[in-house]
PDB file of C-alpha atoms in Angstrom:
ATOM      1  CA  UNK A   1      -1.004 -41.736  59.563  1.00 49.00           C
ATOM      2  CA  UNK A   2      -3.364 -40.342  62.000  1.00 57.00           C
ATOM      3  CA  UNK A   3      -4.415 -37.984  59.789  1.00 62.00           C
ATOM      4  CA  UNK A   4      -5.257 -39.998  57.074  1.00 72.00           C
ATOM      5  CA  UNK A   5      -7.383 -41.846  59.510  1.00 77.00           C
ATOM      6  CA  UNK A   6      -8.762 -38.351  60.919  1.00 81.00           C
ATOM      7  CA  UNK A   7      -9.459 -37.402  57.494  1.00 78.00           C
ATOM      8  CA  UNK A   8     -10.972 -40.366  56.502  1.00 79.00           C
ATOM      9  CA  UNK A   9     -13.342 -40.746  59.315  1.00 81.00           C
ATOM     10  CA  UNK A  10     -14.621 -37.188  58.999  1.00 84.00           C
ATOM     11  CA  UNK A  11     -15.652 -37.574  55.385  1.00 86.00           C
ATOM     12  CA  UNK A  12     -19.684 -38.161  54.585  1.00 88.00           C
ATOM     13  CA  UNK A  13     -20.564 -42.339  53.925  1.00 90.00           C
ATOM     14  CA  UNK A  14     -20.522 -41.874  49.865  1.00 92.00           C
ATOM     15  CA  UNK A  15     -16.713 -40.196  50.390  1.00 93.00           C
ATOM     16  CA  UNK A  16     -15.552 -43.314  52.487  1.00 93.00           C
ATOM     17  CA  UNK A  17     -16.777 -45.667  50.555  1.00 95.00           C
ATOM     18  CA  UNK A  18     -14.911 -44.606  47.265  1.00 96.00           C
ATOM     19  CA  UNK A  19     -12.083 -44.547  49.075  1.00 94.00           C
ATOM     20  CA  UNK A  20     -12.540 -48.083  50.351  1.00 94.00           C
ATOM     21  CA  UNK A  21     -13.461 -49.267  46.513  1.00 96.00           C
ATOM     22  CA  UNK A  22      -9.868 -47.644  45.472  1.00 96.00           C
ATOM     23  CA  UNK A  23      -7.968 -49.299  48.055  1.00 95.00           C
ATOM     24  CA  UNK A  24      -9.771 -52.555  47.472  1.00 95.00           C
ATOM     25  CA  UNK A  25      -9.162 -52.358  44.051  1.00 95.00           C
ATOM     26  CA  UNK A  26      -5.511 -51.158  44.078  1.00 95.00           C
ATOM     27  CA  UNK A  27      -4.618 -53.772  46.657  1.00 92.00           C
ATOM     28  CA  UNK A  28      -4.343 -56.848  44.397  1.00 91.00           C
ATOM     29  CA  UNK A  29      -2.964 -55.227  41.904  1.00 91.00           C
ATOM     30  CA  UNK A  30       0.062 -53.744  44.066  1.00 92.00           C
ATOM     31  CA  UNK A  31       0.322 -57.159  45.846  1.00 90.00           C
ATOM     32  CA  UNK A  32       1.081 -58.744  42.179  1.00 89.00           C
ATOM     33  CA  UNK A  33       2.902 -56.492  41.698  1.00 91.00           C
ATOM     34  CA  UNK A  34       5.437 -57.687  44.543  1.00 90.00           C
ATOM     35  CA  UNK A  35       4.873 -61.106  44.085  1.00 90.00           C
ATOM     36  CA  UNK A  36       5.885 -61.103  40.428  1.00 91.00           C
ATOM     37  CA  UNK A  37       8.809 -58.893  41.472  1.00 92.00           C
ATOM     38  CA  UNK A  38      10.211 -61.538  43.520  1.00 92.00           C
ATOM     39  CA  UNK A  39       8.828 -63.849  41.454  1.00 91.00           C
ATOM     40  CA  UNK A  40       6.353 -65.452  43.801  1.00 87.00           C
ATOM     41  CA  UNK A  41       3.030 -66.958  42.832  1.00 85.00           C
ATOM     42  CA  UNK A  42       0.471 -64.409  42.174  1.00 80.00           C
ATOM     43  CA  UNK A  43      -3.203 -64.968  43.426  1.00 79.00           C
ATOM     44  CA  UNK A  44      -6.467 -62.936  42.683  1.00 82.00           C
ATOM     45  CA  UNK A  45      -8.127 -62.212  46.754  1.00 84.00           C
ATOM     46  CA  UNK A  46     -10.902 -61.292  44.398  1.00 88.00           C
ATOM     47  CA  UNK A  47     -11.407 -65.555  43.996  1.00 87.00           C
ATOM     48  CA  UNK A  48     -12.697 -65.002  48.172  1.00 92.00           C
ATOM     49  CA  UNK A  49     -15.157 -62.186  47.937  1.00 94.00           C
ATOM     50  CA  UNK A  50     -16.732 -62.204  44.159  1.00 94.00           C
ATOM     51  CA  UNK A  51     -20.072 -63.926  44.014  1.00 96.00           C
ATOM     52  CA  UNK A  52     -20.841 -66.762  42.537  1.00 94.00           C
ATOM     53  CA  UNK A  53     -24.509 -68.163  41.010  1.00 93.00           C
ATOM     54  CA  UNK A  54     -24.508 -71.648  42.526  1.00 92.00           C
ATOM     55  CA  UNK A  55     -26.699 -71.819  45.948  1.00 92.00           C
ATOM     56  CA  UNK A  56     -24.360 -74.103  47.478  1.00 93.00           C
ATOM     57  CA  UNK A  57     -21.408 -71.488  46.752  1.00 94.00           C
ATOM     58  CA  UNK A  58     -23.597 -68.539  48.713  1.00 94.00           C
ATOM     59  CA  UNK A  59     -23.964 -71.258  51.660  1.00 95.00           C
ATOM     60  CA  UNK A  60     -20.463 -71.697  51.652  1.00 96.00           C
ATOM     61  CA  UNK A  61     -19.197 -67.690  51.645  1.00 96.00           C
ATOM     62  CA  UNK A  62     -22.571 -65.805  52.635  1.00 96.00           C
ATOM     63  CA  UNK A  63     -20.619 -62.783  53.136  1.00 96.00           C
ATOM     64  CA  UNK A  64     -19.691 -62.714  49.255  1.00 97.00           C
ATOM     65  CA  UNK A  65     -24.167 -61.493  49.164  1.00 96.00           C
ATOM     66  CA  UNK A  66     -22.198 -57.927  49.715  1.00 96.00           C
ATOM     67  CA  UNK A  67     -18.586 -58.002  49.246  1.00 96.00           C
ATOM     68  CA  UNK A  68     -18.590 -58.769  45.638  1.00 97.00           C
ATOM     69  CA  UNK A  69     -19.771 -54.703  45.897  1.00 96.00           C
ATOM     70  CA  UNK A  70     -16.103 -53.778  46.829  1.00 95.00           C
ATOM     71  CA  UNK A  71     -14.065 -55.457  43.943  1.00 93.00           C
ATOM     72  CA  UNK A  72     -13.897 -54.104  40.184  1.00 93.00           C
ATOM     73  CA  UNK A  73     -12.471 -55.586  37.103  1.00 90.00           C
ATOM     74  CA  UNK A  74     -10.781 -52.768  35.718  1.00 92.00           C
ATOM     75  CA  UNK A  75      -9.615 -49.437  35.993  1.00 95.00           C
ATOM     76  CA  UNK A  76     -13.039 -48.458  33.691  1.00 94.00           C
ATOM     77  CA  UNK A  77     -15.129 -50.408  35.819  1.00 93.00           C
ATOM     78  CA  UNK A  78     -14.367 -48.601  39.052  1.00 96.00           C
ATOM     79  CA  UNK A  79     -13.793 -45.237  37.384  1.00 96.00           C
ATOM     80  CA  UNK A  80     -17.627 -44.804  35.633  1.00 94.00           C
ATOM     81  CA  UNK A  81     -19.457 -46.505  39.156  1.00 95.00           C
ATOM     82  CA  UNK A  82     -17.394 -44.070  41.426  1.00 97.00           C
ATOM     83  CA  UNK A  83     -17.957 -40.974  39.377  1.00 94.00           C
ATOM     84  CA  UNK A  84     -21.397 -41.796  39.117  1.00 94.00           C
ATOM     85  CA  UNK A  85     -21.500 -42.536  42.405  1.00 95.00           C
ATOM     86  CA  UNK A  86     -19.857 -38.929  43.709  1.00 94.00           C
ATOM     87  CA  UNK A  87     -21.849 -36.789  41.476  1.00 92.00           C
ATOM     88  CA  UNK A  88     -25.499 -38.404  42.458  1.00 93.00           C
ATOM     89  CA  UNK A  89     -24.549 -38.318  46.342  1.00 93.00           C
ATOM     90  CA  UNK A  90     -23.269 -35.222  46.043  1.00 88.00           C
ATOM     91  CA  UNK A  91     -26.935 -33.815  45.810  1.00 86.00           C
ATOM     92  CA  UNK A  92     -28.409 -36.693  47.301  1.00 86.00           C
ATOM     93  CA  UNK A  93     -27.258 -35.783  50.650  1.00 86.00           C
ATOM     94  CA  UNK A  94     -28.976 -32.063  50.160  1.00 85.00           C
ATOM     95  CA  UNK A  95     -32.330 -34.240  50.230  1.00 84.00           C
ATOM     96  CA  UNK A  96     -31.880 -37.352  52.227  1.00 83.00           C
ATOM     97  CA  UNK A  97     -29.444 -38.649  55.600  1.00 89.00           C
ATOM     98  CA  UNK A  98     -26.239 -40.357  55.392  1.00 89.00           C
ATOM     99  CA  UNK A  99     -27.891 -42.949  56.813  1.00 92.00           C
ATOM    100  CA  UNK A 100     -30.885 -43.651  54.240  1.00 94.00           C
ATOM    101  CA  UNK A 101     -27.559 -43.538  51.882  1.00 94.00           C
ATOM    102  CA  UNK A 102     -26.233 -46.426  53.235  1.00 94.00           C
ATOM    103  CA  UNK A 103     -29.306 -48.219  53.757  1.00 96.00           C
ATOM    104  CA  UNK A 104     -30.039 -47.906  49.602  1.00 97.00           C
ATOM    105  CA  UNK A 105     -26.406 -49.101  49.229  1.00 97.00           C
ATOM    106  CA  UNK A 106     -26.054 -51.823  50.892  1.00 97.00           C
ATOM    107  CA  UNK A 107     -29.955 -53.103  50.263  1.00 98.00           C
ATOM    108  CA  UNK A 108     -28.268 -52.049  46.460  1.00 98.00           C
ATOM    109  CA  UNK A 109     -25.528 -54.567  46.771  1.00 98.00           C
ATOM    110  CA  UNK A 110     -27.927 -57.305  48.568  1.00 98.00           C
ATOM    111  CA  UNK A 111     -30.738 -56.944  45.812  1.00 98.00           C
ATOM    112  CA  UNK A 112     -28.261 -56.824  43.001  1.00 96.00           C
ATOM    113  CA  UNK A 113     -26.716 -60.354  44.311  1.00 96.00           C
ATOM    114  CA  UNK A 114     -29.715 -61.841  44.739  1.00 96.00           C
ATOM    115  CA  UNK A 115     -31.336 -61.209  41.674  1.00 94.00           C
ATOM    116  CA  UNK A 116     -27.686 -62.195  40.094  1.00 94.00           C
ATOM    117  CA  UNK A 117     -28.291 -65.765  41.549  1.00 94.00           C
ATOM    118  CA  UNK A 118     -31.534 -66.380  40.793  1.00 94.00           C
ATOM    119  CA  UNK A 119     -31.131 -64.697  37.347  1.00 91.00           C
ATOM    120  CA  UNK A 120     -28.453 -67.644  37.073  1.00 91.00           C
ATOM    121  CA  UNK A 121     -30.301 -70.100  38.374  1.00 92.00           C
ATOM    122  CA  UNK A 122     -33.688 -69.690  36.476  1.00 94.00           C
ATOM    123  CA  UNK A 123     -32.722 -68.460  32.511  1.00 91.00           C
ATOM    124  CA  UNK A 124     -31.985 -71.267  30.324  1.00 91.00           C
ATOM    125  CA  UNK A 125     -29.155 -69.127  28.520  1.00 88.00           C
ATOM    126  CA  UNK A 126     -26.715 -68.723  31.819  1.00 86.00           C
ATOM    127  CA  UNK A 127     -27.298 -72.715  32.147  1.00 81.00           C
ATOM    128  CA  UNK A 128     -23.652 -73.397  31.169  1.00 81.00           C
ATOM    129  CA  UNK A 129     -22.249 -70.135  31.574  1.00 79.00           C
ATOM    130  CA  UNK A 130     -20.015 -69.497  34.704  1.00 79.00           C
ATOM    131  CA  UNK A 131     -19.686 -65.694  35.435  1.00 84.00           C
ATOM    132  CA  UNK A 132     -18.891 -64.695  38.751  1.00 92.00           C
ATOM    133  CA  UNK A 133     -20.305 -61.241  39.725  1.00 94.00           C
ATOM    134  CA  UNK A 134     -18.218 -58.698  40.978  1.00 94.00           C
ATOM    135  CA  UNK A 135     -18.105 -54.622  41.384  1.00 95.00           C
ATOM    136  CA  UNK A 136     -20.650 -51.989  43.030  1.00 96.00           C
ATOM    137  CA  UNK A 137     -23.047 -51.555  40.078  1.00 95.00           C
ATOM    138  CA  UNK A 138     -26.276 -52.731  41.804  1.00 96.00           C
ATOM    139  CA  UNK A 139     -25.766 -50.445  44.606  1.00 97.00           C
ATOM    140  CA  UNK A 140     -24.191 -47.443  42.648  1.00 96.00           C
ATOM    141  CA  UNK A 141     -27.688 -48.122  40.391  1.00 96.00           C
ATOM    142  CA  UNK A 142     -29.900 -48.477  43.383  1.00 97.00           C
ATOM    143  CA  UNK A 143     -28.830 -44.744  44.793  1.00 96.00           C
ATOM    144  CA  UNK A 144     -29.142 -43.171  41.214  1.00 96.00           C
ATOM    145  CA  UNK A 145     -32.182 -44.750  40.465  1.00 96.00           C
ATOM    146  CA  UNK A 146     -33.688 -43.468  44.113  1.00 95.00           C
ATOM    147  CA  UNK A 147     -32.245 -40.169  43.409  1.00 94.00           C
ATOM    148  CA  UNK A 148     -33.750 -40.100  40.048  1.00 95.00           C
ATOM    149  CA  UNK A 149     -37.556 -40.923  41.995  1.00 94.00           C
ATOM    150  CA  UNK A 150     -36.751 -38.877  44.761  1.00 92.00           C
ATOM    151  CA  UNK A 151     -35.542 -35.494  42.533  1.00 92.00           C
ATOM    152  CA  UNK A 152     -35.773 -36.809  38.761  1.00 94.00           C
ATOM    153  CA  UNK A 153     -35.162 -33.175  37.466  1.00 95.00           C
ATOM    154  CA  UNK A 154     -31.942 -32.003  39.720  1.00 92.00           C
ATOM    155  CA  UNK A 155     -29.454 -31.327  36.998  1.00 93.00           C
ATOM    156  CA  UNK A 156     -25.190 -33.038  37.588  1.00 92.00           C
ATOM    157  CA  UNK A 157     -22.132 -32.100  36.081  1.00 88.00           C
ATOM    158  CA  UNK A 158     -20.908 -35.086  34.198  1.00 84.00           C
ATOM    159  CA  UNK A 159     -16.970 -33.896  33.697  1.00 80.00           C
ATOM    160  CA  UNK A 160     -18.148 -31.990  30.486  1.00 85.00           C
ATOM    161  CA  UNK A 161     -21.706 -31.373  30.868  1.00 88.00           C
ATOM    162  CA  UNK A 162     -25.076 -31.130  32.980  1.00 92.00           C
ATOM    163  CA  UNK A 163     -27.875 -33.773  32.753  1.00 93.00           C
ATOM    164  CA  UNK A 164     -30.439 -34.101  34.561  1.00 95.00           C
ATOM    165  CA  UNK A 165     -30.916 -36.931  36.764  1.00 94.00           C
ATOM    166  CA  UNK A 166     -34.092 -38.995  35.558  1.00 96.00           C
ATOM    167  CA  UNK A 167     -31.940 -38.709  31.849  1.00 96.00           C
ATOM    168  CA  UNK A 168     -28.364 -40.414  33.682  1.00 95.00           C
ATOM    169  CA  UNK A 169     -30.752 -43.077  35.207  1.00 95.00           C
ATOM    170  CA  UNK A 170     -32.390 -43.358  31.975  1.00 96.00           C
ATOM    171  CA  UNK A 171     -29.182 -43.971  30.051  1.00 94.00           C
ATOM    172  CA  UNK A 172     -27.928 -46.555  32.730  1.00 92.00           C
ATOM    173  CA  UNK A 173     -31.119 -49.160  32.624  1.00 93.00           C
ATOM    174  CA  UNK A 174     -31.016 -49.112  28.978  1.00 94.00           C
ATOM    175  CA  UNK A 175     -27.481 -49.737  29.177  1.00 90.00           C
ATOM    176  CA  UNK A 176     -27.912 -52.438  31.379  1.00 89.00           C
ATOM    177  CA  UNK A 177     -30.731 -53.575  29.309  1.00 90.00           C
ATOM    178  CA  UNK A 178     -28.610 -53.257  26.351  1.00 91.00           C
ATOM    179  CA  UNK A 179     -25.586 -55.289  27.527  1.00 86.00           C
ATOM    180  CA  UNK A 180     -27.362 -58.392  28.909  1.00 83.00           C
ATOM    181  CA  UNK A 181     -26.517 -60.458  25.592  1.00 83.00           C
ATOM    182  CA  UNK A 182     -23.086 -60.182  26.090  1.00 76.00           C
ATOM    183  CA  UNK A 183     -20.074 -61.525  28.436  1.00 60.00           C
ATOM    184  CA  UNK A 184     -20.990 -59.632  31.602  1.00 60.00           C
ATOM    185  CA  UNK A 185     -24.562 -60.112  31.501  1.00 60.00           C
ATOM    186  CA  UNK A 186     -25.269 -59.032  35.375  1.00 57.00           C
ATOM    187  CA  UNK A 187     -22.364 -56.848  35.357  1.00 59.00           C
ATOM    188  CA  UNK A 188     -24.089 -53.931  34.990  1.00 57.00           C
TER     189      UNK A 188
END
């Protein structure tokens, strides 16, 4: 075990953090997993840490501003915010410090929430709607889209092919843009 622990502490802040986002997400599921084996109640931890849009609810669980960042919805979900997430800070750490990484990640997740809420809270169409926010999206966004200002033309390998960056942020806005009409407006 102390090698695990060796290894994971030696590994750059974009490494450990998909590595938390995997455990975190395979946790619950390997949890229900025993529960419904021995045919216990199952429960979703994801019900403590996903954010909700009502003011009262962030007053109640301010941590869930950030932790919402560590839980995913699907295998999908995590899979296309981690891999975008590896290839970007892969060159992002030739440019900039581990610890302006985390600083854009975390401010990401923080941003991201906020403007969640208040996108709730202002938009006639989310009036009745009741869609709590979950996954790293706003901070896997906010350190592509600084990589894309920072070194727009730097050119990743997406499993098949290169792009180059400004393109990959490009195609993730519009996507974004794209997808608010539909159920997981804010998830993306």
């Amino acid at each position: 075990m102390e090698l695990g622990f060796r290894y994971f502490f030696n590994q750059p802040f974009f490494k450990k953090i998909i590595i938390i986002n995997i455990i975190v997400f395979l946790f619950p599921l390997v949890l229900n997993t025993f529960l419904f084996l021995f045919n216990l109640k199952q429960f979703s931890p994801i019900n403590y840490f996903d954010l909700h849009p009502g003011i009262g609810d962030i007053i109640r669980s301010p941590w869930t501003l950030i932790s919402y960042s560590f839980f995913h919805i699907d295998f999908f979900h995590i899979f296309w915010n981690m891999l975008i997430l590896y290839v970007v800070c892969k060159h992002f750490l030739n440019f900039l410090t581990n610890k302006k990484l985390i600083e854009i990640y975390f401010y990401g997740a923080l941003m991201g929430g906020l403007f969640f809420v208040i996108s709730y809270n202002i938009f006639p169409v989310f009036k009745n709607a009741f869609s709590p926010l979950i996954g790293s999206s706003a901070s896997v966004y906010a350190v592509l889209i600084f990589a894309c200002s920072y070194m727009p033309n730097t050119r990743v390998n997406l499993i098949f092919f290169d792009i180059k960056l400004k393109y990959l942020g490009l195609f993730y806005v519009l996507l974004s843009l794209i997808q608010i009409p539909f159920s997981n407006a804010g998830g993306n």
